PDB file of C-alpha atoms in Angstrom:
ATOM      1  CA  MET A   1      -3.008 -46.651  49.794  1.00 63.00           C
ATOM      2  CA  ASP A   2      -4.076 -49.611  47.935  1.00 65.00           C
ATOM      3  CA  THR A   3      -1.624 -50.922  45.130  1.00 66.00           C
ATOM      4  CA  GLN A   4      -3.829 -54.131  45.096  1.00 66.00           C
ATOM      5  CA  ALA A   5      -6.916 -52.215  44.099  1.00 64.00           C
ATOM      6  CA  ASP A   6      -5.057 -49.037  42.645  1.00 67.00           C
ATOM      7  CA  ARG A   7      -6.840 -46.698  45.379  1.00 67.00           C
ATOM      8  CA  TYR A   8      -6.709 -44.355  48.175  1.00 66.00           C
ATOM      9  CA  PHE A   9      -8.513 -44.236  51.046  1.00 66.00           C
ATOM     10  CA  LEU A  10      -8.660 -41.729  53.925  1.00 68.00           C
ATOM     11  CA  VAL A  11      -8.097 -43.298  57.193  1.00 70.00           C
ATOM     12  CA  PRO A  12     -10.395 -41.683  60.794  1.00 70.00           C
ATOM     13  CA  GLU A  13      -7.278 -40.117  62.496  1.00 73.00           C
ATOM     14  CA  GLU A  14      -8.104 -42.613  65.180  1.00 75.00           C
ATOM     15  CA  ILE A  15      -8.440 -45.278  63.555  1.00 76.00           C
ATOM     16  CA  GLY A  16      -4.505 -45.470  62.267  1.00 74.00           C
ATOM     17  CA  PRO A  17      -3.196 -46.400  64.966  1.00 79.00           C
ATOM     18  CA  ALA A  18      -5.632 -50.243  64.717  1.00 79.00           C
ATOM     19  CA  LEU A  19      -4.733 -50.259  60.749  1.00 73.00           C
ATOM     20  CA  LEU A  20      -1.629 -50.304  61.186  1.00 75.00           C
ATOM     21  CA  ARG A  21      -1.314 -52.997  64.265  1.00 76.00           C
ATOM     22  CA  LEU A  22      -3.721 -55.225  61.940  1.00 74.00           C
ATOM     23  CA  TRP A  23      -1.027 -54.393  59.287  1.00 68.00           C
ATOM     24  CA  ASN A  24       2.043 -55.217  61.911  1.00 72.00           C
ATOM     25  CA  CYS A  25       1.032 -58.201  63.695  1.00 75.00           C
ATOM     26  CA  GLU A  26       0.764 -56.777  67.013  1.00 79.00           C
ATOM     27  CA  PRO A  27      -1.833 -57.985  69.586  1.00 78.00           C
ATOM     28  CA  ALA A  28      -4.831 -55.980  69.536  1.00 75.00           C
ATOM     29  CA  GLU A  29      -6.081 -53.319  72.304  1.00 79.00           C
ATOM     30  CA  GLU A  30      -9.839 -53.633  73.379  1.00 75.00           C
ATOM     31  CA  ARG A  31     -11.344 -50.838  71.120  1.00 79.00           C
ATOM     32  CA  ASP A  32      -9.132 -52.291  68.070  1.00 77.00           C
ATOM     33  CA  LEU A  33     -12.411 -54.812  67.318  1.00 75.00           C
ATOM     34  CA  ARG A  34     -13.981 -51.558  66.951  1.00 78.00           C
ATOM     35  CA  ASP A  35     -12.584 -49.830  65.224  1.00 75.00           C
ATOM     36  CA  LEU A  36     -11.640 -52.062  62.628  1.00 76.00           C
ATOM     37  CA  GLY A  37     -14.888 -53.489  62.206  1.00 77.00           C
ATOM     38  CA  ARG A  38     -15.944 -50.277  60.321  1.00 73.00           C
ATOM     39  CA  LEU A  39     -12.719 -50.515  58.313  1.00 72.00           C
ATOM     40  CA  LYS A  40     -14.733 -54.414  58.311  1.00 73.00           C
ATOM     41  CA  SER A  41     -18.028 -52.595  56.308  1.00 73.00           C
ATOM     42  CA  THR A  42     -16.129 -49.849  54.031  1.00 68.00           C
ATOM     43  CA  GLY A  43     -14.265 -52.586  52.465  1.00 67.00           C
ATOM     44  CA  VAL A  44     -10.993 -51.324  53.644  1.00 67.00           C
ATOM     45  CA  VAL A  45      -9.925 -54.691  55.918  1.00 67.00           C
ATOM     46  CA  VAL A  46     -11.260 -58.207  54.097  1.00 65.00           C
ATOM     47  CA  THR A  47     -10.942 -60.679  56.484  1.00 61.00           C
ATOM     48  CA  ASP A  48     -10.803 -64.865  55.737  1.00 55.00           C
ATOM     49  CA  CYS A  49      -8.420 -63.480  52.602  1.00 51.00           C
ATOM     50  CA  GLU A  50      -6.775 -66.183  51.068  1.00 42.00           C
ATOM     51  CA  ALA A  51      -4.746 -64.514  48.505  1.00 46.00           C
ATOM     52  CA  PRO A  52      -1.267 -63.668  49.900  1.00 48.00           C
ATOM     53  CA  ARG A  53      -0.632 -60.163  51.106  1.00 51.00           C
ATOM     54  CA  ARG A  54       0.539 -57.941  47.963  1.00 51.00           C
ATOM     55  CA  ASN A  55       0.407 -54.305  49.523  1.00 54.00           C
ATOM     56  CA  PHE A  56       4.262 -52.516  50.566  1.00 55.00           C
ATOM     57  CA  ASN A  57       5.173 -52.240  54.285  1.00 56.00           C
ATOM     58  CA  PRO A  58       4.598 -49.172  55.228  1.00 57.00           C
ATOM     59  CA  SER A  59       7.722 -46.185  54.648  1.00 63.00           C
ATOM     60  CA  THR A  60       8.949 -43.371  56.059  1.00 72.00           C
ATOM     61  CA  ILE A  61       8.765 -40.620  53.114  1.00 82.00           C
ATOM     62  CA  ILE A  62      11.363 -38.278  53.199  1.00 86.00           C
ATOM     63  CA  LEU A  63       9.492 -34.465  53.192  1.00 89.00           C
ATOM     64  CA  PRO A  64      10.786 -32.673  49.936  1.00 90.00           C
ATOM     65  CA  SER A  65      12.726 -29.675  51.181  1.00 90.00           C
ATOM     66  CA  SER A  66      15.000 -29.299  47.879  1.00 91.00           C
ATOM     67  CA  GLU A  67      14.751 -29.459  44.163  1.00 91.00           C
ATOM     68  CA  LEU A  68      17.703 -30.534  41.031  1.00 89.00           C
ATOM     69  CA  THR A  69      18.580 -26.288  40.339  1.00 83.00           C
ATOM     70  CA  GLU A  70      21.530 -25.903  37.162  1.00 73.00           C
ATOM     71  CA  LEU A  71      24.254 -23.923  37.965  1.00 59.00           C
ATOM     72  CA  GLU A  72      24.496 -23.917  34.095  1.00 62.00           C
ATOM     73  CA  PRO A  73      22.042 -24.676  31.203  1.00 57.00           C
ATOM     74  CA  THR A  74      22.562 -28.489  30.500  1.00 59.00           C
ATOM     75  CA  GLN A  75      23.159 -29.355  27.138  1.00 63.00           C
ATOM     76  CA  ARG A  76      20.045 -31.841  26.320  1.00 66.00           C
ATOM     77  CA  ARG A  77      21.552 -34.636  23.511  1.00 79.00           C
ATOM     78  CA  ARG A  78      19.269 -36.167  20.677  1.00 85.00           C
ATOM     79  CA  ILE A  79      19.789 -39.441  22.247  1.00 89.00           C
ATOM     80  CA  ASP A  80      18.673 -38.613  25.865  1.00 90.00           C
ATOM     81  CA  ALA A  81      15.471 -37.333  25.424  1.00 90.00           C
ATOM     82  CA  ALA A  82      14.936 -40.340  22.897  1.00 93.00           C
ATOM     83  CA  ARG A  83      15.534 -41.623  25.461  1.00 94.00           C
ATOM     84  CA  ALA A  84      13.682 -40.115  27.356  1.00 95.00           C
ATOM     85  CA  ALA A  85      10.989 -40.328  25.395  1.00 94.00           C
ATOM     86  CA  ALA A  86      11.106 -44.397  25.015  1.00 96.00           C
ATOM     87  CA  TYR A  87      10.598 -44.706  29.002  1.00 96.00           C
ATOM     88  CA  GLN A  88       7.809 -42.593  29.347  1.00 95.00           C
ATOM     89  CA  LEU A  89       5.895 -44.264  26.085  1.00 95.00           C
ATOM     90  CA  LYS A  90       6.249 -47.248  27.730  1.00 95.00           C
ATOM     91  CA  ALA A  91       5.516 -46.284  31.299  1.00 95.00           C
ATOM     92  CA  TRP A  92       1.974 -45.145  29.473  1.00 93.00           C
ATOM     93  CA  LEU A  93       1.092 -48.301  28.237  1.00 95.00           C
ATOM     94  CA  GLY A  94       2.444 -50.221  31.226  1.00 94.00           C
ATOM     95  CA  ILE A  95       0.360 -48.830  32.984  1.00 91.00           C
ATOM     96  CA  ARG A  96      -2.729 -49.498  31.161  1.00 91.00           C
ATOM     97  CA  MET A  97      -1.929 -53.451  30.846  1.00 92.00           C
ATOM     98  CA  ARG A  98      -0.569 -53.954  34.154  1.00 90.00           C
ATOM     99  CA  PRO A  99      -2.178 -53.617  38.509  1.00 87.00           C
ATOM    100  CA  MET A 100      -0.343 -50.803  39.275  1.00 85.00           C
ATOM    101  CA  PHE A 101       1.153 -52.855  42.015  1.00 85.00           C
ATOM    102  CA  GLU A 102       3.582 -55.364  39.608  1.00 88.00           C
ATOM    103  CA  ILE A 103       4.789 -51.713  38.382  1.00 89.00           C
ATOM    104  CA  LEU A 104       5.555 -50.044  41.884  1.00 85.00           C
ATOM    105  CA  ALA A 105       7.077 -53.470  43.211  1.00 84.00           C
ATOM    106  CA  ASP A 106       9.404 -53.635  39.630  1.00 86.00           C
ATOM    107  CA  LEU A 107      10.940 -50.045  40.864  1.00 84.00           C
ATOM    108  CA  GLY A 108      12.908 -52.048  43.921  1.00 75.00           C
ATOM    109  CA  PRO A 109      12.301 -50.754  47.461  1.00 66.00           C
ATOM    110  CA  THR A 110      12.838 -46.213  47.845  1.00 60.00           C
ATOM    111  CA  SER A 111      16.025 -45.255  48.008  1.00 57.00           C
ATOM    112  CA  ALA A 112      17.655 -44.721  51.910  1.00 50.00           C
ATOM    113  CA  LEU A 113      21.152 -43.235  50.935  1.00 52.00           C
ATOM    114  CA  PRO A 114      20.050 -39.720  48.428  1.00 55.00           C
ATOM    115  CA  ASP A 115      22.637 -40.008  45.096  1.00 53.00           C
ATOM    116  CA  SER A 116      24.110 -36.031  46.105  1.00 59.00           C
ATOM    117  CA  THR A 117      27.108 -35.835  45.161  1.00 70.00           C
ATOM    118  CA  GLU A 118      29.061 -33.913  42.348  1.00 77.00           C
ATOM    119  CA  ALA A 119      28.874 -36.949  40.090  1.00 78.00           C
ATOM    120  CA  ALA A 120      26.135 -37.863  41.254  1.00 82.00           C
ATOM    121  CA  ASP A 121      24.485 -34.902  39.878  1.00 84.00           C
ATOM    122  CA  ALA A 122      26.377 -35.092  36.813  1.00 84.00           C
ATOM    123  CA  ARG A 123      24.048 -37.749  35.769  1.00 87.00           C
ATOM    124  CA  LEU A 124      21.446 -36.086  36.685  1.00 91.00           C
ATOM    125  CA  LEU A 125      21.028 -32.616  35.393  1.00 91.00           C
ATOM    126  CA  PRO A 126      20.797 -34.130  31.211  1.00 91.00           C
ATOM    127  CA  ILE A 127      17.668 -36.909  32.077  1.00 93.00           C
ATOM    128  CA  ALA A 128      15.921 -33.812  33.768  1.00 92.00           C
ATOM    129  CA  ALA A 129      16.733 -32.316  30.927  1.00 91.00           C
ATOM    130  CA  ALA A 130      16.305 -34.864  28.220  1.00 92.00           C
ATOM    131  CA  PHE A 131      12.575 -34.996  30.410  1.00 93.00           C
ATOM    132  CA  ARG A 132      11.929 -31.392  29.583  1.00 89.00           C
ATOM    133  CA  ALA A 133      12.735 -31.339  26.348  1.00 89.00           C
ATOM    134  CA  THR A 134       9.961 -34.424  25.589  1.00 90.00           C
ATOM    135  CA  THR A 135       7.665 -31.533  27.393  1.00 84.00           C
ATOM    136  CA  GLY A 136       6.609 -30.852  23.455  1.00 80.00           C
ATOM    137  CA  ILE A 137       5.413 -34.746  22.763  1.00 80.00           C
ATOM    138  CA  PHE A 138       4.376 -35.712  26.137  1.00 75.00           C
ATOM    139  CA  ARG A 139       1.669 -33.234  28.283  1.00 71.00           C
ATOM    140  CA  GLN A 140       2.541 -32.448  31.746  1.00 67.00           C
ATOM    141  CA  GLN A 141      -1.191 -32.439  33.176  1.00 69.00           C
ATOM    142  CA  ASP A 142      -2.301 -35.774  34.159  1.00 77.00           C
ATOM    143  CA  GLN A 143       0.500 -37.594  33.024  1.00 89.00           C
ATOM    144  CA  CYS A 144       3.185 -37.848  36.051  1.00 93.00           C
ATOM    145  CA  LEU A 145       3.014 -40.837  37.426  1.00 94.00           C
ATOM    146  CA  PRO A 146       4.192 -42.051  33.857  1.00 94.00           C
ATOM    147  CA  ARG A 147       6.628 -39.506  33.507  1.00 95.00           C
ATOM    148  CA  SER A 148       7.484 -39.900  37.290  1.00 96.00           C
ATOM    149  CA  ILE A 149       7.908 -43.435  36.330  1.00 96.00           C
ATOM    150  CA  ALA A 150      10.232 -43.213  33.528  1.00 97.00           C
ATOM    151  CA  PHE A 151      11.984 -40.817  34.893  1.00 96.00           C
ATOM    152  CA  LYS A 152      13.039 -43.384  37.947  1.00 96.00           C
ATOM    153  CA  ARG A 153      13.909 -46.253  35.527  1.00 95.00           C
ATOM    154  CA  MET A 154      15.541 -43.945  33.456  1.00 95.00           C
ATOM    155  CA  CYS A 155      17.690 -42.838  36.817  1.00 94.00           C
ATOM    156  CA  MET A 156      18.316 -46.174  37.410  1.00 92.00           C
ATOM    157  CA  ALA A 157      19.112 -47.907  34.291  1.00 91.00           C
ATOM    158  CA  SER A 158      22.271 -45.134  35.153  1.00 89.00           C
ATOM    159  CA  GLY A 159      22.768 -46.239  38.590  1.00 88.00           C
ATOM    160  CA  LEU A 160      21.200 -43.476  40.852  1.00 89.00           C
ATOM    161  CA  ARG A 161      19.268 -44.227  43.614  1.00 88.00           C
ATOM    162  CA  VAL A 162      15.997 -42.322  43.448  1.00 92.00           C
ATOM    163  CA  SER A 163      12.345 -42.482  44.734  1.00 92.00           C
ATOM    164  CA  LEU A 164       9.682 -42.337  43.261  1.00 94.00           C
ATOM    165  CA  VAL A 165       6.704 -40.347  45.408  1.00 94.00           C
ATOM    166  CA  ILE A 166       2.641 -40.302  45.457  1.00 93.00           C
ATOM    167  CA  GLY A 167       1.081 -37.559  47.419  1.00 93.00           C
ATOM    168  CA  VAL A 168      -2.242 -36.260  47.984  1.00 91.00           C
ATOM    169  CA  THR A 169      -4.733 -33.185  48.921  1.00 90.00           C
ATOM    170  CA  LEU A 170      -7.810 -33.325  50.015  1.00 82.00           C
ATOM    171  CA  ASP A 171      -9.968 -30.421  49.234  1.00 79.00           C
ATOM    172  CA  PRO A 172     -10.496 -30.496  46.932  1.00 83.00           C
ATOM    173  CA  PHE A 173      -8.545 -34.400  46.355  1.00 84.00           C
ATOM    174  CA  SER A 174      -6.394 -34.218  44.072  1.00 89.00           C
ATOM    175  CA  ALA A 175      -2.766 -36.422  43.785  1.00 91.00           C
ATOM    176  CA  HIS A 176       0.756 -36.132  42.016  1.00 93.00           C
ATOM    177  CA  ALA A 177       4.357 -38.193  41.566  1.00 95.00           C
ATOM    178  CA  TRP A 178       7.324 -36.773  41.560  1.00 96.00           C
ATOM    179  CA  VAL A 179      10.911 -38.203  42.063  1.00 95.00           C
ATOM    180  CA  GLN A 180      12.896 -37.109  44.793  1.00 93.00           C
ATOM    181  CA  SER A 181      17.146 -38.197  45.873  1.00 90.00           C
ATOM    182  CA  GLY A 182      16.730 -37.908  49.292  1.00 87.00           C
ATOM    183  CA  GLY A 183      14.689 -34.673  49.929  1.00 90.00           C
ATOM    184  CA  ARG A 184      15.631 -32.960  46.400  1.00 91.00           C
ATOM    185  CA  VAL A 185      12.845 -32.458  43.629  1.00 94.00           C
ATOM    186  CA  LEU A 186      14.166 -34.335  40.274  1.00 94.00           C
ATOM    187  CA  ASN A 187      11.287 -33.677  38.292  1.00 94.00           C
ATOM    188  CA  ASP A 188       8.809 -30.797  39.514  1.00 94.00           C
ATOM    189  CA  THR A 189       9.010 -27.231  41.300  1.00 94.00           C
ATOM    190  CA  LEU A 190       9.467 -27.187  45.425  1.00 95.00           C
ATOM    191  CA  GLU A 191       6.765 -24.974  45.528  1.00 95.00           C
ATOM    192  CA  ARG A 192       4.240 -27.389  43.660  1.00 94.00           C
ATOM    193  CA  VAL A 193       4.520 -31.016  45.229  1.00 95.00           C
ATOM    194  CA  ARG A 194       4.488 -29.154  49.274  1.00 94.00           C
ATOM    195  CA  CYS A 195       1.330 -28.643  48.336  1.00 93.00           C
ATOM    196  CA  PHE A 196       0.143 -32.454  48.070  1.00 94.00           C
ATOM    197  CA  THR A 197       0.915 -35.144  51.894  1.00 90.00           C
ATOM    198  CA  PRO A 198       3.659 -37.580  50.640  1.00 91.00           C
ATOM    199  CA  ILE A 199       1.371 -41.350  51.094  1.00 86.00           C
ATOM    200  CA  PHE A 200       3.763 -43.402  49.670  1.00 87.00           C
ATOM    201  CA  SER A 201       6.773 -43.921  47.873  1.00 88.00           C
ATOM    202  CA  ALA A 202       9.153 -46.840  45.936  1.00 86.00           C
TER     203      ALA A 202
END
């Protein structure tokens, strides 16, 4: 995922190692020049670029394995729903007015240590309930990115460490975004997100 140019591209499996060596400034192997030449011809790799590198470093993404569930119905407070709506409106406007790289950078690094304690769940469940309460205002179809950005921001404001994950399917091509705490999906269903291969987290 090229966050600076806001685009996705699929690198052939045999070229992947050469691209990673280039990214990590490691010594090139004999076939790397040929492989990277193929990427240069399509604009994926450029040379003599004066602009500093602004994309994110490759990160390890924890595969989703469970989802946030309510043992008892969570009380939905109007103030929480109003905050969720405000966060979503801000995210929706931001996507249209700011480069994607800046938005993702503001979200901070991926959380390596999941908050899965009972105390964390006591804060997560009301946030999840608040976002469900806004589905009548903000449609869920094709709005997964602003909803997930907003969800993470609201979690951050509550002191919760979560990760925004972006995944894709190839045939046909489709992209999706959701929020995880470790391997637990917070704002979507495990069944849905398992259809996508995670390629980025923030």
